Structure formats: C-alpha cells, structure tokens
Coordinates of C-alpha atoms and ligand atoms in Angstrom, one line a residue:
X1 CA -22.6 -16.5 15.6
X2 CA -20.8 -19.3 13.6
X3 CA -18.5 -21.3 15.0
X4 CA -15.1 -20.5 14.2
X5 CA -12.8 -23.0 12.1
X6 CA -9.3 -22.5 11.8
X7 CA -8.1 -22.6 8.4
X8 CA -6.1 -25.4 8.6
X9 CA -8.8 -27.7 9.6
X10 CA -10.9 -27.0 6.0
X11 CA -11.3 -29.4 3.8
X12 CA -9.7 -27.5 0.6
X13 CA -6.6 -26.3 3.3
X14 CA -5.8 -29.9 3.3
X15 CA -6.7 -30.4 -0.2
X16 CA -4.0 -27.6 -1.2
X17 CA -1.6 -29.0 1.0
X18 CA -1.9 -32.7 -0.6
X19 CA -1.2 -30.6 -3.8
X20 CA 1.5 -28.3 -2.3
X21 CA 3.4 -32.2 -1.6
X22 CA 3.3 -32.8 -5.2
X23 CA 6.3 -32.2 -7.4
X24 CA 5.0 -29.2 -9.9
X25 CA 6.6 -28.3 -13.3
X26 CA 9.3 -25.3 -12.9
X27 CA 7.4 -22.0 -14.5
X28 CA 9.9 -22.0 -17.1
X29 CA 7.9 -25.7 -18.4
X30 CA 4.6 -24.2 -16.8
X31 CA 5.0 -20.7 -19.4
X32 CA 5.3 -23.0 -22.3
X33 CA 1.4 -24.3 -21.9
X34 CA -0.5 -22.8 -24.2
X35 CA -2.9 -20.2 -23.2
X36 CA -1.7 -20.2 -19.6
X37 CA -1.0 -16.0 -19.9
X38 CA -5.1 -15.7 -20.9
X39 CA -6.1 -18.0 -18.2
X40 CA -4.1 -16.6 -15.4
X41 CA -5.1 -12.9 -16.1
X42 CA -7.9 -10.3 -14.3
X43 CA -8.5 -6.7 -15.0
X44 CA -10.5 -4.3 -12.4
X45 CA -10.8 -1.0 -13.4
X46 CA -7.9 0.3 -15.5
X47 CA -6.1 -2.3 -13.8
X48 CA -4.7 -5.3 -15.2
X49 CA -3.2 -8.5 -13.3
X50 CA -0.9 -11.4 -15.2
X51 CA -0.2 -13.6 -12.5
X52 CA 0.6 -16.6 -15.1
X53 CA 4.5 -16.6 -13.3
X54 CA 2.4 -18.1 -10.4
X55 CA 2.9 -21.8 -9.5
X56 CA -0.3 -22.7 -10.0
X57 CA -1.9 -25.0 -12.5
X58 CA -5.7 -24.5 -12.9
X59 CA -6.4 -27.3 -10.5
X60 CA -4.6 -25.4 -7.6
X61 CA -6.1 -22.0 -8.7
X62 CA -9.5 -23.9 -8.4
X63 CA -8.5 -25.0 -5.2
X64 CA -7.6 -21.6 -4.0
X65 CA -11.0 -20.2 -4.9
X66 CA -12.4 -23.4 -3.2
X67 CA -10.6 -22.2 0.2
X68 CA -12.6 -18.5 -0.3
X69 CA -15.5 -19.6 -1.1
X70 CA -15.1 -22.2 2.1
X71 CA -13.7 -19.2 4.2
X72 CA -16.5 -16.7 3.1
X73 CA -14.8 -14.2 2.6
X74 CA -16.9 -12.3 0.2
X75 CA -19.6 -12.7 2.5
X76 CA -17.3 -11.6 5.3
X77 CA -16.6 -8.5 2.7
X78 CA -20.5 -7.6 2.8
X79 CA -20.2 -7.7 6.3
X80 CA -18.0 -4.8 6.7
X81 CA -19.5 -2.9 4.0
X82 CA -22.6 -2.6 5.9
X83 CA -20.4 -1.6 9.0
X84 CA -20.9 -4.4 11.7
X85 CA -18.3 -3.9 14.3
X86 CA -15.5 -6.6 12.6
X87 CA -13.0 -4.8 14.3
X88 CA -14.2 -6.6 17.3
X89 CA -11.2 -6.1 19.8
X90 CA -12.0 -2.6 19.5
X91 CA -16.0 -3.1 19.3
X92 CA -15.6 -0.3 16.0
X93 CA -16.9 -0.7 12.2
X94 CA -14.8 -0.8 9.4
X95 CA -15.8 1.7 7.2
X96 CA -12.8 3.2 4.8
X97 CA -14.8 2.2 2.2
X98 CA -17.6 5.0 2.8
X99 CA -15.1 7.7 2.6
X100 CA -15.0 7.2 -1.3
X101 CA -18.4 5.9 -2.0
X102 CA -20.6 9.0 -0.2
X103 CA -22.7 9.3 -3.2
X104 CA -23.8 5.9 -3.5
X105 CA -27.8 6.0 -3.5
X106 CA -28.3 3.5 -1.1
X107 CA -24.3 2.5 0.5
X108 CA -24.7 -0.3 2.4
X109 CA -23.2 1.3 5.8
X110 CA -26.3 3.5 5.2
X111 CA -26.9 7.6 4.8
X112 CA -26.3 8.8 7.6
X113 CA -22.3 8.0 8.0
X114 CA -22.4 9.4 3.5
X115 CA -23.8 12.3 5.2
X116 CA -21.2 12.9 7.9
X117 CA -18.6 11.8 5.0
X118 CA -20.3 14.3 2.8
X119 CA -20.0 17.4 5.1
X120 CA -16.1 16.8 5.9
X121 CA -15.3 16.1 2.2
X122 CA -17.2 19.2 1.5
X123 CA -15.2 21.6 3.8
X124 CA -11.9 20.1 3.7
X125 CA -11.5 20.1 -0.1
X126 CA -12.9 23.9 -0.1
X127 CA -10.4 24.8 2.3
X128 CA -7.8 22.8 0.6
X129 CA -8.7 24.2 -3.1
X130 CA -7.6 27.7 -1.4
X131 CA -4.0 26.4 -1.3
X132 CA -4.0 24.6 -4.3
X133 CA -5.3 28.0 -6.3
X134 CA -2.9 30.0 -4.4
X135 CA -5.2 32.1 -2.8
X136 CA -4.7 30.9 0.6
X137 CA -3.3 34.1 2.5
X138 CA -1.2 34.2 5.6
X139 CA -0.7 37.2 8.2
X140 CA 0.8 39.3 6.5
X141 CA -1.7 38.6 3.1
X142 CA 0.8 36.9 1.5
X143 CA -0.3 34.0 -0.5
X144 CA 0.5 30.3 1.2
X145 CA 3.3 28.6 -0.1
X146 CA 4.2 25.7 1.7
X147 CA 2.0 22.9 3.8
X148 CA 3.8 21.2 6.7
X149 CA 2.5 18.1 7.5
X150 CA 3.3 16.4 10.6
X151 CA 2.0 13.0 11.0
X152 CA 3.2 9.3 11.2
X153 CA 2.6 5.6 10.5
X154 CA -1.4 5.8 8.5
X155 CA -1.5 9.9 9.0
X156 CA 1.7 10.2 7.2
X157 CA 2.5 7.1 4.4
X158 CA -0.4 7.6 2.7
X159 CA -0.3 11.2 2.0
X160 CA 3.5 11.3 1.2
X161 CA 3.1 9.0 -1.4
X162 CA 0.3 10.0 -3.2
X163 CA 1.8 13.4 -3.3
X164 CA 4.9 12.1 -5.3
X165 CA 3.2 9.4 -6.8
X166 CA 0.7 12.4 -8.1
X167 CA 3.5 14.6 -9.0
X168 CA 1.9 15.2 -12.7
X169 CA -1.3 16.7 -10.7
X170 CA 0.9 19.1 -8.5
X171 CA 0.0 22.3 -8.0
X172 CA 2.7 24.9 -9.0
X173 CA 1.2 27.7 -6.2
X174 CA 2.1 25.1 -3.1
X175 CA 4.5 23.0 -1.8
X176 CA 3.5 20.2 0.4
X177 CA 6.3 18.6 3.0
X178 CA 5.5 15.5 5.1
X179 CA 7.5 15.1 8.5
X180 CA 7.0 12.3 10.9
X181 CA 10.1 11.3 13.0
X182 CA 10.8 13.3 15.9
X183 CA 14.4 13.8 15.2
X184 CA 15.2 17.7 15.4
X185 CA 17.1 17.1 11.6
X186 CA 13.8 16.2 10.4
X187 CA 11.9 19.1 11.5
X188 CA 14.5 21.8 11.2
X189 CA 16.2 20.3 7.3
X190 CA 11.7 20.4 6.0
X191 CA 11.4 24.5 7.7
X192 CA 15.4 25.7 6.8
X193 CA 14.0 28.0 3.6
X194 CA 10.4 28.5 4.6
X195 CA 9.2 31.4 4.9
X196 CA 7.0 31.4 8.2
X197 CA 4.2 34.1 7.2
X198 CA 3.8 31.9 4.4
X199 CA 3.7 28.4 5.9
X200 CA 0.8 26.2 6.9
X201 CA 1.5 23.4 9.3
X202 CA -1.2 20.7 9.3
X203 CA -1.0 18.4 12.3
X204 CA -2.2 15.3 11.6
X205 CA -2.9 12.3 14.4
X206 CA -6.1 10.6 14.7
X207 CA -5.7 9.9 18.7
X208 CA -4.2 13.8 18.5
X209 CA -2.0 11.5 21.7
X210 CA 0.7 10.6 19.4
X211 CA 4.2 11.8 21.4
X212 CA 6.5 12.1 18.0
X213 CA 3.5 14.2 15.9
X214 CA 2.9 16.6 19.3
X215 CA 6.9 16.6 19.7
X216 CA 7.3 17.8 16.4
X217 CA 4.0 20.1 16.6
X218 CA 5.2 22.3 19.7
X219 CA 8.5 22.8 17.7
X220 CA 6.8 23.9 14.6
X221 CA 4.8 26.5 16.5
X222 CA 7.4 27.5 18.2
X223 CA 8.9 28.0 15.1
X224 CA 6.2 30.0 13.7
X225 CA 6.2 32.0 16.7
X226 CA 10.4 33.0 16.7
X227 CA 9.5 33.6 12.7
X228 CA 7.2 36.8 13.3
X229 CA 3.7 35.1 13.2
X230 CA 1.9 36.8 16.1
X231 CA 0.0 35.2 18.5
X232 CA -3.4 36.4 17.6
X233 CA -2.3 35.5 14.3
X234 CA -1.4 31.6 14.6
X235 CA -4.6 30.5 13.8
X236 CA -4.1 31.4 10.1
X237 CA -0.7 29.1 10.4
X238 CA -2.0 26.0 11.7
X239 CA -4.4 23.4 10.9
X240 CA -5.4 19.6 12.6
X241 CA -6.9 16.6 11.3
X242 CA -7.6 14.2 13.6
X243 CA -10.4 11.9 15.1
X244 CA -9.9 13.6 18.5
X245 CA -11.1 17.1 17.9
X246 CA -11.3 18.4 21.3
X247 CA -7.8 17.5 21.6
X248 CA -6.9 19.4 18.2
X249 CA -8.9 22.7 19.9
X250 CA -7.3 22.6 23.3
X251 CA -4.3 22.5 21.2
X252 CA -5.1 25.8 19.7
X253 CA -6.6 25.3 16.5
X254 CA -9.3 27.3 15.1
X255 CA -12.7 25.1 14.6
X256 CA -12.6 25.9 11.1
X257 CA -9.0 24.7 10.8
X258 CA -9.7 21.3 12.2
X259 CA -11.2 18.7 9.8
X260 CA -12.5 15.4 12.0
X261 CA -12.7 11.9 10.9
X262 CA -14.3 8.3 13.0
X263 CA -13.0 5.8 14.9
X264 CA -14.7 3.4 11.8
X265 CA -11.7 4.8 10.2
X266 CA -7.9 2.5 10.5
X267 CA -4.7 4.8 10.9
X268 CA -3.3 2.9 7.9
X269 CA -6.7 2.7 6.1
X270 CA -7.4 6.8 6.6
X271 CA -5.8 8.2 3.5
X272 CA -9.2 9.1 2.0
X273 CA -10.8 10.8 5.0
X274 CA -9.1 14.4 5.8
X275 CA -5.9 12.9 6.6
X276 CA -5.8 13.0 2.8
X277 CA -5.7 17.1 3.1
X278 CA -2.3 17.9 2.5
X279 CA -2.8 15.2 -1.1
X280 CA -5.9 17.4 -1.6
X281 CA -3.9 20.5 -1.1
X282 CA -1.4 19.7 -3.8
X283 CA -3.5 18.1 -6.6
X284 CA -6.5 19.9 -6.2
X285 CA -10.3 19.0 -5.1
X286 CA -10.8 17.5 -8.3
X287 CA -8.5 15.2 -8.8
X288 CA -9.1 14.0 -5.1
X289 CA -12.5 13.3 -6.1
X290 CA -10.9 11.0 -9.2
X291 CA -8.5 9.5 -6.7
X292 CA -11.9 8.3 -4.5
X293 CA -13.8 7.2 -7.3
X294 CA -10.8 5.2 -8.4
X295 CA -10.8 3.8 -5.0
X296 CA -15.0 3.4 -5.0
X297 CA -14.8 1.2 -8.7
X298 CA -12.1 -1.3 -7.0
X299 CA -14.6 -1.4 -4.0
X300 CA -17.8 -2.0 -6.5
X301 CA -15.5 -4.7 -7.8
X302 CA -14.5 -6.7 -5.1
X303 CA -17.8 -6.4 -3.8
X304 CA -19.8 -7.8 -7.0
X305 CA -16.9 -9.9 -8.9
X306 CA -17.6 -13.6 -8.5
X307 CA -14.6 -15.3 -6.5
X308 CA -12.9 -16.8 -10.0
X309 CA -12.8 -12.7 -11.2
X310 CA -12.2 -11.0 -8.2
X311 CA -8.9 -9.0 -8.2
X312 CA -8.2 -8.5 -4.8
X313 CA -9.5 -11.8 -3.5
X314 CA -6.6 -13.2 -6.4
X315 CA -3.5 -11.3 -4.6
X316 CA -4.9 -12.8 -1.3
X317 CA -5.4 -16.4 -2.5
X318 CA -2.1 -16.0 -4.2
X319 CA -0.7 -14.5 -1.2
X320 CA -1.9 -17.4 1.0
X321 CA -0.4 -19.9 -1.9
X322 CA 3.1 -18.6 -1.5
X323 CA 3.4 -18.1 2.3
X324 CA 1.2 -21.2 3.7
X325 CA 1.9 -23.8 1.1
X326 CA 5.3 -23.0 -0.7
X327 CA 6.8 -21.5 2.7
X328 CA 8.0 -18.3 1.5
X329 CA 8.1 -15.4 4.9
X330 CA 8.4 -12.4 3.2
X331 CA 7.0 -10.5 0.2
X332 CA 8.6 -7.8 -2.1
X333 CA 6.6 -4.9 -3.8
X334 CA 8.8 -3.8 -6.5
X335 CA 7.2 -0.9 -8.7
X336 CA 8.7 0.5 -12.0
X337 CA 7.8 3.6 -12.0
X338 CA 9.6 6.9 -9.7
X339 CA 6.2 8.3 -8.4
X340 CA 5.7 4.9 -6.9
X341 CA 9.0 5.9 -4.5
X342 CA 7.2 5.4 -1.4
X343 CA 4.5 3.1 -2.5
X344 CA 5.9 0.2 -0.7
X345 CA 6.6 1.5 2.3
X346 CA 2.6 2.4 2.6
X347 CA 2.0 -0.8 1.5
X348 CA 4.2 -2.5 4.5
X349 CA 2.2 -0.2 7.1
X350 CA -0.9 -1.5 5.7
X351 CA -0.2 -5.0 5.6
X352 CA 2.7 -6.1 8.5
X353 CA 0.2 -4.2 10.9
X354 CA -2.9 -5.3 9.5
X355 CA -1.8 -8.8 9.3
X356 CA 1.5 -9.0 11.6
X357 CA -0.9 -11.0 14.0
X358 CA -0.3 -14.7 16.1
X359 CA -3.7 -15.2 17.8
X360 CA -7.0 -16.1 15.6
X361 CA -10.4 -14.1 16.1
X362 CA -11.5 -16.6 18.9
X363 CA -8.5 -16.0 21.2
X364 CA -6.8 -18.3 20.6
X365 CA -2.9 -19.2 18.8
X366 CA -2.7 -19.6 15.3
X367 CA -1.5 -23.0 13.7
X368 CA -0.7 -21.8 10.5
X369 CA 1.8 -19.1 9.5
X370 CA -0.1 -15.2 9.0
X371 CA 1.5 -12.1 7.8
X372 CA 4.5 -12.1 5.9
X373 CA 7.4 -9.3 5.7
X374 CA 6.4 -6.9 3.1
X375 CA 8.8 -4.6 1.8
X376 CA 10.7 -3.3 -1.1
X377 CA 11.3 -0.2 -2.8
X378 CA 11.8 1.2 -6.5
X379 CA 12.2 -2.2 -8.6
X380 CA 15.6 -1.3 -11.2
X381 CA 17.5 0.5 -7.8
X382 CA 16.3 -2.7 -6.3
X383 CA 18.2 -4.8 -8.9
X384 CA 21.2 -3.2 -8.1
X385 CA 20.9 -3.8 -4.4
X386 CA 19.0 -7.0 -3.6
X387 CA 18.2 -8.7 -6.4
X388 CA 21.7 -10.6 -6.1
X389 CA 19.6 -12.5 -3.5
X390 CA 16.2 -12.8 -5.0
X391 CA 18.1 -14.7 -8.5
X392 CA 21.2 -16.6 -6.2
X393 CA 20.1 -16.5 -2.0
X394 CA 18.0 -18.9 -0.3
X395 CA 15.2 -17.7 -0.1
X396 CA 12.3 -18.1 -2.5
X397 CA 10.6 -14.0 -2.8
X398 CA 7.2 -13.6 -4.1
X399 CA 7.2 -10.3 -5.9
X400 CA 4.6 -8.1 -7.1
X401 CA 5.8 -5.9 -10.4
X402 CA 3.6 -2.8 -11.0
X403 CA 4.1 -1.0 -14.2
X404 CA 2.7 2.1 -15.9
X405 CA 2.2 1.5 -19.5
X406 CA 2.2 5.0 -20.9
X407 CA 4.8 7.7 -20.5
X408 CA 3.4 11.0 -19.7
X409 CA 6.3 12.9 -18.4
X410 CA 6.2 16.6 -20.0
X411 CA 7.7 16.6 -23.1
X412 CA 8.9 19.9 -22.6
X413 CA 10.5 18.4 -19.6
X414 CA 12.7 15.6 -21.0
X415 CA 13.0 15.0 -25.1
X416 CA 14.1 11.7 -24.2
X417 CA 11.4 10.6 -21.9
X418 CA 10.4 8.1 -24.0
X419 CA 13.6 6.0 -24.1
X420 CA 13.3 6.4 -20.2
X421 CA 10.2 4.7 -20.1
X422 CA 11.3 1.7 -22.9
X423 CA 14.6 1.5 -20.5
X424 CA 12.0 1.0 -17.5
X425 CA 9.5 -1.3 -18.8
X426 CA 12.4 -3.6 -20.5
X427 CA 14.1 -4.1 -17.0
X428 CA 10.4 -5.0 -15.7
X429 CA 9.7 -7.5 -17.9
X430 CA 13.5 -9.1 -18.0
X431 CA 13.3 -9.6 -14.3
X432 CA 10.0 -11.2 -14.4
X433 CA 11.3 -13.4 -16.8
X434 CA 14.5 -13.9 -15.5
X435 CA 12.9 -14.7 -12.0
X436 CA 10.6 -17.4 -13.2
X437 CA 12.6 -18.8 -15.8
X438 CA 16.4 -18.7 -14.3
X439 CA 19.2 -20.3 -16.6
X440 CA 19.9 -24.1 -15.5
X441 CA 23.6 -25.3 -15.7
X442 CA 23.2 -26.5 -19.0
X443 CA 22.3 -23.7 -20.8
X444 CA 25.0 -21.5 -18.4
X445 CA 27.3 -23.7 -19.4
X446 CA 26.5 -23.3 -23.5
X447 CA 26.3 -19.5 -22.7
X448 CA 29.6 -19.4 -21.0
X449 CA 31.1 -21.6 -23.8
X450 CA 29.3 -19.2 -26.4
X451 CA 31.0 -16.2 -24.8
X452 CA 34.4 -18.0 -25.9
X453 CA 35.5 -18.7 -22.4
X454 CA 37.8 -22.3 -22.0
X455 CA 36.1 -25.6 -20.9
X456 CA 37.9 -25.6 -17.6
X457 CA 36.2 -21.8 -17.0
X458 CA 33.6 -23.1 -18.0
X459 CA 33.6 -26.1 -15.7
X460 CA 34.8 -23.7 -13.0
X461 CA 32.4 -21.0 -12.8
X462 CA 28.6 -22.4 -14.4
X463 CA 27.8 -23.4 -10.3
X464 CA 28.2 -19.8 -9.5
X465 CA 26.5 -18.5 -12.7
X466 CA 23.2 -20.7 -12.4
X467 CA 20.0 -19.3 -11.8
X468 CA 17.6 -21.5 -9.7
X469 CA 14.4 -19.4 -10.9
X470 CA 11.0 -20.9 -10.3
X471 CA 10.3 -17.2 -8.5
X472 CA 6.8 -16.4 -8.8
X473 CA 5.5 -12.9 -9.3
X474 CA 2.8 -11.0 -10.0
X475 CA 2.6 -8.0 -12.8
X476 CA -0.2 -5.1 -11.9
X477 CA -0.2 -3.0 -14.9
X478 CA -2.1 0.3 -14.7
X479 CA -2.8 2.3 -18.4
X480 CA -1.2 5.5 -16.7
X481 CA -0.2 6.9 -13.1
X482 CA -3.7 8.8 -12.6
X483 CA -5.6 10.0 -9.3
X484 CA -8.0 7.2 -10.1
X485 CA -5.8 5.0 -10.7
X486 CA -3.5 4.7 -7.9
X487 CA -7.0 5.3 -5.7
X488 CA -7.5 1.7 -7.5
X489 CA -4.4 -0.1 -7.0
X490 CA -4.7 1.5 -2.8
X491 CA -7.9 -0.3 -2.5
X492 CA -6.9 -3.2 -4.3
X493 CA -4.3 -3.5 -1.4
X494 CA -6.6 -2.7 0.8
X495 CA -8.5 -5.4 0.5
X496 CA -6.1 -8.0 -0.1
X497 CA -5.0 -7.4 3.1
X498 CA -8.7 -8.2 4.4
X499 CA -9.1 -11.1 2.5
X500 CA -6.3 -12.5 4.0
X501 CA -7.0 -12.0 7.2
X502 CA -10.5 -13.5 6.7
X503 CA -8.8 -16.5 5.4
X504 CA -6.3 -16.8 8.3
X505 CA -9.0 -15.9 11.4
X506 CA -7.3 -12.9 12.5
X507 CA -8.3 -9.6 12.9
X508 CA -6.5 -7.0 10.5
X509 CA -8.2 -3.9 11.8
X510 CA -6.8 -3.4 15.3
X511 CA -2.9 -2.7 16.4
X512 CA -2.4 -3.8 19.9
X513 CA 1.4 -5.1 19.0
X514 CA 2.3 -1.1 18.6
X515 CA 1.5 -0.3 22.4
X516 CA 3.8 -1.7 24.4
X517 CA 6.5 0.6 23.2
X518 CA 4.5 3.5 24.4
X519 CA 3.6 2.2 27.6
X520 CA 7.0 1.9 28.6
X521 CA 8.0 4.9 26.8
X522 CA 6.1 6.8 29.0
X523 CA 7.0 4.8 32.1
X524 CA 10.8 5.6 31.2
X525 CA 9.6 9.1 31.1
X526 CA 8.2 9.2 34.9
X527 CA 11.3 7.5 36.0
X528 CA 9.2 4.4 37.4
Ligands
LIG601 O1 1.8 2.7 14.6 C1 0.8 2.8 15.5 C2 -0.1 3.9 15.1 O2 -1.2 3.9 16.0 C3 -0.7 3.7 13.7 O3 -1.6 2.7 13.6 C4 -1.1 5.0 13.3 O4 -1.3 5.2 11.9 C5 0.1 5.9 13.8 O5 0.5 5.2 15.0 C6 -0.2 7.3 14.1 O6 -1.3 7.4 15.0 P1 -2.1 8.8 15.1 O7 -2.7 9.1 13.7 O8 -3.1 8.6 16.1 O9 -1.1 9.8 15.5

C-alpha cells in the first residue's frame, strides 16, 4: 500500500504554483505565437480537442503532465480496469468500462464479468429490438408505442439525453419518455395521450429503494390498471432494470422483464449497462452497439495514450489548471448543437457527485480546492442569458465548447438546414474568440469613435463597453452527432472525472453526501 501524498505537497504542485505567481501574457498575445493552435491540440477517436485558448505556455503544460505522471494516474487508470476495489468506501470495483468492452479477447477485469456483460447485453437488446421494430405487442395485440421510463439521478440523465441527442437514430414505431421527479404534473403531463394497452413502463433504480422512482412506479401501475390492462395482463406492461432484482420481482415484474446490472456499476456511470434500455429501445440494437464501441475506443485510448496525448487525462490537467491554480469554482459545458439539450446536465450528475468531495482517500480533509460547479446548458440560448456575466461579471468561467462539424438534419426536413448550422458554428467560434480575446478600452474606444458616436460618449461609455477576456476554454469537435460518437465524448467525461480525482486524493466513485436527505426523509415520514 503506498503511502498517500496529498497533492499539494508534490514537488510539480509547488512547481505550478511558483508558475501560477507569475504574470502570464493575456491569450489574446498568447494566440499570436506561432504554431500554438498545432501544439495545443489532441484527437481520440473522431474526436478532436483545441485547447490553445488555455493559459498555458508549453512550460506549464509540461508541468501539468509532470503532476500526472507524479500522481500516477494512468497507473491508477490500470488499476480500475482490472477491477480492484478503488471504490474503497464501498469495498466495490469500478468497472463501467466492461459494459462496452465485453468482446475484448483478454479485458483486463477478466472473462468472467465479459460473460455476465455478454448475457444481459444479449437479452436486453433482443427484447429492446422488439420495440424499436414495432413488433412489441401489448394485451390486447396491439403493437407498443410508447416506453415510460421512470428513473432519476444516473438511471435517468443518461438515457434522456442520449435519446435526444440520438434523435437522427429514432425509431419511428416507438416513443420513449423519461420521468424522474415525483411531482404528480410530471407523471400525469408524460401519460395524458397514452394509450395504456399500448404503453410500456420501464422502472429503472439500481437500489430498486429509491422513494421518488417507486412513488412514481405505484402511480404508473395504477394507471395501467384504471386504463383496462388486466391484472393477469400487467406483466406485458411493465419492465425493471435494476441491480436489486429480487426487489424488481417482489415488485411484480416478470423475470424476463427484468434486466440486472452490478454493484461494480456507478448510478451516474450506468448508462451502458441495461439502464441504457429505453436508448436501446429507441435507436435500435445496432446502433447501441456503435454507441459502446464509441465508448470502448475512448477507453483503448486513455488506457494506451502516453500522458503528453492522452485526451481525457488533458481535460483533467486542464481542469486542475483552472480550479487549483487560477481559482476559478465553477465550470460551464456549453454545446452547440440541439441534441446536446441535456448533455450538461448529465455531465453535472457525473462530475459534482463524483467529485463534490472535502475529505482525501486516507480520511482525512483536503487542503486544496476539489470539484468545481459544473453546469450549463445549450451554448447560443446561453448567450442570451448568462453570457452577460461570463464577458463583464467577476468571475473568470472555464468553458468547454463542443461542436458538430457536419450538418445532417434531413434535408427533406428543413431546405435551410444548412444556414442553421453556419449560424451555429459562427456563434461558437465568435464566443470562443470573443472570450479569450475581449476588447481592451482602447480599441472600445476606437470602435465606439468608428461607430460615429461623440468623444464625450465615447469617454462616457468605453468602461461599460470593455471586455476583460483572458477566458479560457476548451473546443471538443466531433465530425458528426453519431452513436459512436457521443459514446466517445461520455467516456471522455468519464474519465476526466477520474483523473481528477486521482489527482486530488478523493474517491469519485461513492456518494455518501446524497444520504442524509433520505435519512431524514424517512424520519419525517415516521413522525420521529
Ligand atoms: O443521487 C443519489 C443517487 O443514488 C444517484 O447516485 C443515483 O443515480 C440515483 O440516486 C438513483 O438511484 P437508483 O438508481 O438506485 O434509483
């Protein structure tokens, strides 16, 4: 067991710190050097990275890869891989990678969990082709039309959005809904139009404890029930997915209607395994099997790239940059594309309870700052909401732009679709600009002046028309908005999120800060 040292007490922490105390050219100087966009580039996959609107110079990025290589964190990586029990609070594996890399030859978790991958993968995306075909019948032998899905947190994010963000591999025989807050408006505004005797409701929970999904579970059979579906019948109308089977068969679903996954398998970390079903559902088997193998390459990647070409390990070191040296508490994932809606909400789940954490691996407090707020949303509706105080406000917002290059929307669809798309990319590119670069008062002034407004205007309003810039960003491009793709960019995320947590000395996999709610949840409940 090696001894644990606490980040700040490395050598190349200190070192980045001396260098974080220098003064550093503003980007708008540091985008001038010559080759900097070449050096300060990676691609994985179909995946490209331009982090050159970083404020980094090369010796800092070496520095960076210094503190991995100090921190092992590739050889921490290799440790998980072959499934010893990291997430040590909870004495489990972490094994999300082997639910998209069951036909390696040799995995390093070993066989025998491929197998047990193998055989759900197997089942699920037969049963789950049935819907997607259309040839899923209900009581009456009417063809399925519509999956329910009620899940939350990890059994919900992921699922909802891949399914819009995989809108161009949706089946047209099924709709799939998502519904996770127990509010009766959520339920009842997803199941006003359905037609029960051709509804599905998947309930998916690993713990199968979760108060909101059974809440909303009891209404929806209850609904099924008051809709005509008999009794004997309800088997046909409801599926589970969850790690807690016997739970899912006490509650009345049929064995073959219930599709398991491990306790090696994180909430937020599960949208591979069968909580993925309802995704499966509405692209199809096949393109699930593109969205793991997407998934699988980013793995083969971070697991084999050197630390100086290692994608994920780059958003983390970056990551670590921005919140531990320059200071900045949150980070904003800003995507230019619509599918993407929900991407960054998925992406907060998966980070802010991976890595919202205050005590190190060995027990005890942290000295340096962890996790930072991650959110964000659509990035042009966010330039019309908070952008005003990413360009002006005080604080300093690390964001991470991801693009689609190619327009594929049908051109049936929309004859214009592909001025939509030069409309979209123009705004990402301008604000990534327009972030690093800013406007100093001089050149407001001469813009103000060139816009034939008076020297006293002028005089008057450059202060309030200045842009500070210096706001560093990332750019993940991605050729087009494939299964494989996003299945990429997921587990590019994914580990990120590990590799910062490796660097810190906390443990990302467990989520102990989500249970005191439901302890005294259910203590309000028994009136104690
Ligand atoms: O938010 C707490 C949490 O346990 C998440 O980690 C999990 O994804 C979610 O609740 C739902 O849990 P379950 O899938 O067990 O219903």
């Amino acid at each position: 067991m090696t001894t644990f040292v606490p980040p700040q007490q490395r050598a190349t922490w200190q070192s980045l710190q001396a260098s974080a105390n220098q003064p550093m050219a503003h980007l708008r100087e540091l985008l001038k050097e010559p080759q900097r966009a070449e050096r300060f580039q990676l691609s994985a996959g179909h995946l490209h990275l331009d982090f050159s609107r970083q404020r980094i110079d090369t010796h800092i990025w070496s520095q960076l890869q210094a503190l991995a290589t100090e921190s092992d964190v590739l050889g921490q990586a290799h440790a998980m891989a072959r499934g010893d029990a990291i997430n040590a609070t909870e004495a489990r594996a972490v094994l999300h990678m082997a639910l998209r890399g069951a036909n390696q030859p040799t995995p390093p978790w070993g066989q025998a969990i491929s197998a047990q991958v193998t055989d759900v993968l197997k089942r699920m995306l037969a049963f789950a082709d049935t819907f997607y075909n259309g040839t899923a019948k209900g009581h009456t032998g009417e063809a399925m039309t519509d999956v329910v899905t009620l899940g939350i947190g990890g059994s919900d994010l992921g699922p909802r959005m891949a399914a819009q963000a995989l809108a161009a591999n949706a089946s047209p025989h099924v709709r799939v809904h998502f519904v996770s807050n127990p509010d009766a408006w959520a339920l009842h505004s997803t199941l006003r139009g359905l037609n029960p005797a051709t509804t599905l409701v998947v309930v998916s929970s690993k713990t199968f404890t979760t108060q909101e999904t059974l809440t909303l579970a009891n209404s929806a059979r209850r609904w099924l029930l008051d809709g005509g579906v008999p009794e004997r019948a309800l088997g046909a109308h409801v599926a589970a997915v969850s790690a807690a089977v016997d739970k899912a068969t006490a509650f009345g679903v049929l064995p073959e209607n219930i599709f398991g996954f491990w306790d090696w398998v994180g909430g937020r970390y599960s949208v591979w395994s069968a909580i993925g079903l309802p995704l499966a559902m509405g692209i199809g088997s096949q393109a699930f099997r593109e969205f793991l193998a997407g998934a699988e390459t980013m793995d083969q990647h971070f697991l084999s790239a050197p630390v100086d070409q290692n994608m994920p390990l780059a958003l983390a070191l970056l990551g670590v940059w921005n919140r531990n040296f320059l200071n900045c508490p949150t980070h904003l994932i800003s995507p230019y594309a619509w599918r993407l809606e929900k991407f960054a909400s998925f992406i907060q789940q998966m980070d802010m309870e991976s890595n919202g954490k205050s005590t190190r691996v060995d027990g005890e407090p942290v000295d340096t700052a962890t996790g930072p707020i991650v959110w964000g949303g659509l990035g042009i509706d966010g330039q019309h909401a908070y952008f005003q105080l990413i360009h002006q406000g005080q604080h300093t917002v690390p964001v991470d732009f991801i693009g689609v290059t190619q327009e594929d929307t049908p051109s049936h669809g929309l004859p214009m679709a592909a001025e939509h798309h030069r409309v979209v990319l123009l705004n990402l590119n301008a604000q990534a600009h327009a972030l690093a670069c800013g406007r100093d008062a001089h050149d407001t002034a001469e813009s103000l002046r060139a816009g034939g407004m008076s020297e006293a205007d002028v005089a008057r309003l450059t202060p309030h028309r200045q842009f500070r810039g210096n706001v560093p960003s990332n750019v993940i491009w991605m050729d087009a908005l494939t299964p494989y793709n996003l299945g990429s960019l997921i587990a590019l995320y994914e580990h990120k999120v590990f590799c910062q947590a490796a660097i810190w000395g906390i443990h990302a996999f467990d989520q102990w800060g989500v249970e005191l709610g439901k302890t005294m949840a259910k203590a309000m409940e028994s009136g104690a």
